[in-house]
Amino acid sequence: MKVMYDKVTLIGLGLIASSMGHAMKKIGLANEIVGFSQTKETREISLDIGFVDSVAETIEEAVAGADLIVLSVPVGAMAEVAKKIGPKLKLGATITDVGSVKKSVIDMVKPHIPAGVHFIPGHPLAGTEQSGPKSGFPELFKNRWCILTPLENCDEEARNKLEKYWEALGANVEFMDAEHHDLVLAVTSHAPHLIAYTMVGVADDLGRITDKEVINFSAAGFRDFTRIAASDPTMWRDVFLNNKEATLEILGRFTEELFDLQRAIRRGDGDQLFEYFDRTRAIRRSIIDAGQDTEAANFGRGSVDE
Ligand code: NAP
């Protein structure tokens, strides 16, 4: 594959950045990959693993002369990072981010980007419950979506190049307005994470009463919740603080439906429950048909306990 950006700088060296580094190296997308993370330990581990060619001691040094800069820090750290690097960015460079929320990241980053530097926000819809520089792997973005939310008057050439770059990493690219992105993600990712966190918290309280039965007899449904609820606390705290309105809107709707189902159970209304579950099962089918998940039972993990 042809080199797309001469020098790429990854800021924040966790799951997403390390996966990008591994993939870029595997495909040969950059001549040089420089990394920066706030702790020395993460910088050293990243260099040892080798998904970056070098690490910089300061963030300003890391971005000097870079053609593509990827902000891969928690959403809450974007403003601080952008403020530091803004004045050091090379004219004509492209800066993107991978934050899970788009509108507030744009509000935080845009004021610090000088004229002549192309800021194109992005969000790869790919991840696992693991974090840190050891958790990345080159196939993370393969056949996943990457949503780009370009600003008005975005440079077309820079935008097309970033689109091709994500496609080279294996992703399918979709363009969206930032606010729409935040609403869609509140439904598909943010609210489900909060529900999983809550369910695991409830079960944990119960576990104290029932002497760890919840853990010992943890069946498939609950196990899937615990996997989601093991996601990075900093990242998810920042997602909810920065996608407040859309998440609250979806949680409001969720609570109404939950009450409705609760009433159906109380009334013994089997028809309502069946119809509801039948509809949701069809949604699962359409996700599989769209190639976004496996058809194998229990996500291909073998037998289910119930
Ligand atoms: P991660 O594995 O927790 O890594 C975050 C990295 O950011 C760590 O290397 C951390 O450094 C560094 N960092 C934190 N604050 C910093 C600062 N002020 N300056 C410099 N480095 C800083 O996180 P991730 O999962 O890769 O997520 C990164 C971004 O991608 C987040 O915005 C998240 O919303 C988004 N995202 C995540 C997923 C997912 O499923 N995980 C999916 C799509 C998008 P140290 O280790 O040195 O402390």
Coordinates of C-alpha atoms and ligand atoms in Angstrom, one line a residue:
M1 CA 0.0 0.0 0.0
K2 CA 1.2 3.5 -0.8
V3 CA 2.2 5.9 2.0
M4 CA -0.7 8.3 2.6
Y5 CA 0.8 10.6 5.3
D6 CA 4.6 11.1 5.7
K7 CA 4.5 11.7 9.4
V8 CA 1.6 10.7 11.7
T9 CA 1.4 11.7 15.3
L10 CA -0.8 9.7 17.7
I11 CA -1.7 11.6 20.9
G12 CA -2.9 9.3 23.6
L13 CA -1.6 5.7 23.2
G14 CA -4.5 3.5 24.3
L15 CA -6.7 1.0 22.6
I16 CA -7.7 3.1 19.6
A17 CA -4.3 4.7 18.9
S18 CA -2.4 1.4 19.3
S19 CA -4.8 -0.3 16.9
M20 CA -4.3 2.5 14.4
G21 CA -0.5 2.2 14.8
H22 CA -0.5 -1.5 14.3
A23 CA -2.7 -1.2 11.3
M24 CA -0.7 1.6 9.7
K25 CA 2.5 -0.4 10.2
K26 CA 1.0 -3.5 8.7
I27 CA -0.2 -1.7 5.6
G28 CA 2.6 0.8 5.3
L29 CA 0.4 3.9 5.5
A30 CA 3.0 6.3 7.0
N31 CA 6.7 6.8 6.8
E32 CA 7.0 7.8 10.4
I33 CA 4.6 7.3 13.4
V34 CA 5.3 9.4 16.5
G35 CA 3.5 8.8 19.7
F36 CA 2.8 10.8 22.8
S37 CA 0.9 9.9 26.0
Q38 CA 0.8 11.7 29.3
T39 CA 2.7 9.0 31.3
K40 CA 6.2 7.9 30.7
E41 CA 5.1 4.3 31.3
T42 CA 2.6 4.3 28.5
R43 CA 5.2 5.9 26.2
E44 CA 7.8 3.3 27.0
I45 CA 5.4 0.3 26.6
S46 CA 4.2 1.7 23.2
L47 CA 7.8 2.0 22.0
D48 CA 8.6 -1.5 23.2
I49 CA 5.5 -3.0 21.5
G50 CA 6.5 -1.1 18.4
F51 CA 3.3 0.4 17.0
V52 CA 5.1 3.8 17.0
D53 CA 8.5 4.5 15.6
S54 CA 9.4 6.9 18.3
V55 CA 7.8 8.7 21.3
A56 CA 8.2 12.4 22.2
E57 CA 8.9 13.7 25.7
T58 CA 6.5 16.6 25.2
I59 CA 3.3 17.0 23.3
E60 CA 4.5 20.0 21.4
E61 CA 7.5 18.1 20.2
A62 CA 5.3 15.2 19.1
V63 CA 3.2 17.2 16.7
A64 CA 6.0 19.3 15.2
G65 CA 6.1 18.7 11.4
A66 CA 3.3 16.1 11.5
D67 CA 1.1 15.7 8.4
L68 CA -1.7 13.9 10.3
I69 CA -2.4 14.3 14.0
V70 CA -4.8 11.9 15.7
L71 CA -6.3 12.9 19.1
S72 CA -7.0 9.6 20.8
V73 CA -7.4 10.8 24.4
P74 CA -10.6 10.6 26.6
V75 CA -13.1 13.3 25.4
G76 CA -12.6 15.3 28.6
A77 CA -8.9 15.8 27.8
M78 CA -9.4 17.1 24.2
A79 CA -9.6 20.8 25.1
E80 CA -6.3 20.7 27.1
V81 CA -4.5 18.8 24.4
A82 CA -5.8 21.0 21.5
K83 CA -4.8 24.2 23.4
K84 CA -1.2 22.9 23.8
I85 CA -0.7 21.7 20.2
G86 CA -2.7 24.4 18.3
P87 CA 0.2 26.8 17.9
K88 CA 2.6 24.0 16.9
L89 CA 0.7 22.5 14.0
K90 CA 2.1 22.6 10.5
L91 CA 0.3 24.6 7.9
G92 CA -1.6 22.2 5.6
A93 CA -1.7 19.4 8.2
T94 CA -4.8 17.4 9.0
I95 CA -5.9 17.0 12.6
T96 CA -8.6 14.5 13.5
D97 CA -9.9 12.9 16.7
V98 CA -11.5 9.5 17.5
G99 CA -13.7 10.7 20.4
S100 CA -17.0 9.0 21.1
V101 CA -18.9 12.3 21.2
K102 CA -18.6 14.8 18.4
K103 CA -20.3 18.1 19.2
S104 CA -18.6 18.9 22.4
V105 CA -15.2 17.7 21.0
I106 CA -15.7 20.2 18.1
D107 CA -16.5 23.0 20.6
M108 CA -13.4 22.1 22.6
V109 CA -10.9 21.6 19.8
K110 CA -11.9 24.0 17.0
P111 CA -11.0 27.3 18.7
H112 CA -7.4 26.2 19.0
I113 CA -6.9 25.1 15.4
P114 CA -5.1 27.8 13.3
A115 CA -6.2 28.8 9.8
G116 CA -4.6 26.6 7.2
V117 CA -4.8 23.4 9.3
H118 CA -7.7 21.0 8.5
F119 CA -9.6 19.8 11.5
I120 CA -11.8 16.9 10.5
P121 CA -13.5 15.2 13.5
G122 CA -14.1 11.5 13.4
H123 CA -15.3 8.4 15.4
P124 CA -14.5 4.8 14.6
L125 CA -17.3 2.6 15.8
A126 CA -14.9 -0.1 16.9
G127 CA -13.7 -1.0 20.3
T128 CA -13.5 -3.6 23.0
E129 CA -13.9 -3.3 26.8
Q130 CA -10.1 -3.2 27.1
S131 CA -7.9 -0.1 27.2
G132 CA -4.3 0.9 27.2
P133 CA -1.4 0.5 24.8
K134 CA -1.3 -3.4 25.1
S135 CA -4.9 -3.8 24.0
G136 CA -4.6 -2.7 20.4
F137 CA -4.6 -5.0 17.3
P138 CA -4.5 -4.1 13.6
E139 CA -7.8 -5.6 12.6
L140 CA -9.9 -3.5 15.1
F141 CA -11.4 -1.3 12.3
K142 CA -11.9 -4.0 9.8
N143 CA -15.5 -3.9 8.4
R144 CA -16.5 -1.4 11.2
W145 CA -17.9 2.0 10.5
C146 CA -16.0 5.2 10.9
I147 CA -18.1 8.3 11.1
L148 CA -16.5 11.6 10.0
T149 CA -18.3 14.9 10.9
P150 CA -16.5 17.5 8.8
L151 CA -17.1 21.2 9.6
E152 CA -18.6 23.7 7.2
N153 CA -16.1 24.8 4.6
C154 CA -14.0 21.7 5.1
D155 CA -11.1 21.3 2.6
E156 CA -12.3 18.7 0.2
E157 CA -8.9 17.3 -0.6
A158 CA -8.1 16.8 3.1
R159 CA -11.5 15.2 3.7
N160 CA -11.2 12.8 0.8
K161 CA -7.7 11.8 1.9
L162 CA -8.8 11.1 5.5
E163 CA -11.7 9.1 4.1
K164 CA -9.3 7.0 2.0
Y165 CA -7.0 6.6 5.1
W166 CA -9.8 5.1 7.2
E167 CA -10.8 2.8 4.3
A168 CA -7.2 1.7 4.1
L169 CA -7.5 0.8 7.8
G170 CA -10.4 -1.4 6.9
A171 CA -13.3 0.8 7.9
N172 CA -16.4 1.9 6.0
V173 CA -16.7 5.6 6.1
E174 CA -20.0 7.6 6.6
F175 CA -20.4 11.4 6.8
M176 CA -22.7 12.9 9.4
D177 CA -23.6 16.1 11.1
A178 CA -22.1 16.1 14.6
E179 CA -25.4 16.6 16.5
H180 CA -27.0 13.7 14.5
H181 CA -23.9 11.5 15.3
D182 CA -24.4 12.2 19.0
L183 CA -28.1 11.2 19.0
V184 CA -27.4 8.0 17.0
L185 CA -24.6 7.0 19.3
A186 CA -26.7 7.8 22.4
V187 CA -29.1 5.1 21.1
T188 CA -26.6 2.5 19.9
S189 CA -23.9 2.9 22.4
H190 CA -24.1 5.4 25.2
A191 CA -27.5 4.5 26.7
P192 CA -26.8 0.7 26.4
H193 CA -23.6 1.2 28.3
L194 CA -25.3 3.1 31.1
I195 CA -28.0 0.3 31.3
A196 CA -25.2 -2.3 31.5
Y197 CA -23.4 -0.4 34.3
T198 CA -26.7 -0.1 36.2
M199 CA -27.6 -3.8 35.8
V200 CA -24.2 -4.9 37.1
G201 CA -24.5 -2.5 40.0
V202 CA -27.9 -3.8 40.9
A203 CA -26.7 -7.4 40.7
D204 CA -23.7 -6.5 42.8
D205 CA -25.9 -5.2 45.5
L206 CA -28.0 -8.4 45.3
G207 CA -24.8 -10.5 45.3
R208 CA -24.0 -9.1 48.7
I209 CA -27.4 -10.5 50.0
T210 CA -27.2 -13.8 48.2
D211 CA -23.6 -14.6 49.0
K212 CA -22.1 -14.2 45.5
E213 CA -24.7 -16.3 43.8
V214 CA -25.0 -13.7 41.1
I215 CA -21.4 -14.2 40.1
N216 CA -21.3 -17.9 40.5
F217 CA -24.4 -18.5 38.5
S218 CA -23.8 -15.7 36.1
A219 CA -25.8 -16.6 33.0
A220 CA -25.2 -15.4 29.4
G221 CA -27.4 -12.3 29.6
F222 CA -25.7 -11.0 32.7
R223 CA -22.2 -12.0 31.5
D224 CA -22.7 -9.8 28.4
F225 CA -23.6 -6.9 30.7
T226 CA -20.5 -7.4 32.8
R227 CA -18.3 -7.3 29.7
I228 CA -19.8 -3.9 28.7
A229 CA -19.7 -2.6 32.2
A230 CA -15.9 -3.4 32.4
S231 CA -15.3 -0.6 29.9
D232 CA -12.9 2.2 30.8
P233 CA -14.4 4.4 33.6
T234 CA -12.6 7.6 32.5
M235 CA -13.7 7.2 28.9
W236 CA -17.3 6.6 29.8
R237 CA -17.5 9.3 32.5
D238 CA -16.5 11.7 29.8
V239 CA -18.9 10.4 27.2
F240 CA -21.9 11.0 29.6
L241 CA -20.7 14.4 30.7
N242 CA -20.3 15.4 27.1
N243 CA -23.3 13.8 25.4
K244 CA -25.7 14.9 28.1
E245 CA -28.8 16.0 26.2
A246 CA -28.9 13.1 23.7
T247 CA -28.3 10.5 26.4
L248 CA -30.9 11.9 28.7
E249 CA -33.4 12.0 25.8
I250 CA -32.9 8.3 25.0
L251 CA -32.9 7.3 28.7
G252 CA -36.2 9.1 29.1
R253 CA -37.7 7.1 26.3
F254 CA -36.1 3.9 27.7
T255 CA -37.7 4.4 31.1
E256 CA -41.1 4.9 29.6
E257 CA -40.8 1.6 27.6
L258 CA -39.5 -0.2 30.7
F259 CA -42.5 1.0 32.7
D260 CA -44.8 -0.2 29.9
L261 CA -43.2 -3.7 29.9
Q262 CA -43.3 -3.7 33.7
R263 CA -47.0 -3.1 33.6
A264 CA -47.4 -5.9 31.0
I265 CA -45.7 -8.3 33.3
R266 CA -47.8 -7.2 36.3
R267 CA -51.0 -7.6 34.2
G268 CA -49.8 -11.0 32.8
D269 CA -50.1 -9.6 29.2
G270 CA -48.3 -12.3 27.3
D271 CA -49.3 -10.9 23.9
Q272 CA -47.7 -7.6 24.6
L273 CA -44.5 -9.2 25.8
F274 CA -44.4 -11.6 22.9
E275 CA -45.0 -8.9 20.3
Y276 CA -42.3 -6.7 21.8
F277 CA -39.7 -9.5 21.9
D278 CA -40.6 -10.6 18.4
R279 CA -39.9 -7.1 17.1
T280 CA -36.5 -6.9 18.9
R281 CA -35.5 -10.3 17.6
A282 CA -36.0 -9.0 14.1
I283 CA -33.7 -6.1 14.8
R284 CA -30.9 -8.5 15.8
R285 CA -31.5 -10.3 12.5
S286 CA -31.0 -7.0 10.5
I287 CA -27.7 -6.3 12.4
I288 CA -26.4 -9.7 11.3
D289 CA -27.7 -9.2 7.7
A290 CA -25.8 -5.9 7.6
G291 CA -22.6 -7.8 8.5
Q292 CA -22.1 -6.1 11.8
D293 CA -22.2 -9.2 14.0
T294 CA -21.9 -13.0 13.8
E295 CA -24.8 -15.3 13.3
A296 CA -23.1 -17.9 15.5
A297 CA -25.0 -18.6 18.8
N298 CA -23.7 -16.7 21.8
F299 CA -21.4 -14.6 19.6
G300 CA -19.5 -17.8 18.7
R301 CA -18.4 -18.5 22.2
G302 CA -20.0 -21.9 22.5
S303 CA -22.7 -23.0 24.8
V304 CA -25.0 -20.7 26.7
D305 CA -26.0 -21.5 30.3
E306 CA -29.7 -20.7 29.8
Ligands
NAP1 P1 -7.5 4.3 26.4 O1 -7.2 2.9 26.0 O2 -8.0 4.5 27.8 O3 -6.3 5.3 26.1 C1 -6.4 6.6 26.4 C2 -5.0 7.2 26.3 O4 -5.1 8.6 26.4 C3 -4.0 6.7 27.3 O5 -2.8 6.4 26.6 C4 -3.8 7.9 28.2 O6 -2.5 8.1 28.7 C5 -4.0 9.0 27.2 N1 -4.3 10.3 27.9 C6 -5.3 10.6 28.8 N2 -5.3 11.9 29.1 C7 -4.3 12.5 28.3 C8 -3.7 13.8 28.2 N3 -4.3 14.8 28.9 N4 -2.6 14.0 27.4 C9 -2.1 12.9 26.7 N5 -2.6 11.7 26.8 C10 -3.6 11.4 27.6 O7 -8.7 4.9 25.5 P2 -9.2 4.5 24.1 O8 -10.2 3.4 24.3 O9 -8.1 4.3 23.1 O10 -10.1 5.8 23.7 C11 -9.5 6.9 23.2 C12 -10.6 7.8 22.6 O11 -11.3 7.0 21.6 C13 -11.6 8.3 23.6 O12 -12.0 9.7 23.2 C14 -12.8 7.4 23.3 O13 -14.0 8.1 23.6 C15 -12.7 7.1 21.9 N6 -13.2 5.8 21.4 C16 -13.1 4.7 22.2 C17 -13.6 3.4 21.8 C18 -13.5 2.2 22.7 O14 -14.4 1.3 22.6 N7 -12.6 2.1 23.6 C19 -14.2 3.3 20.6 C20 -14.2 4.5 19.7 C21 -13.7 5.7 20.2 P3 -1.7 7.3 29.9 O15 -1.9 5.9 29.6 O16 -0.3 7.8 29.6 O17 -2.3 7.8 31.2

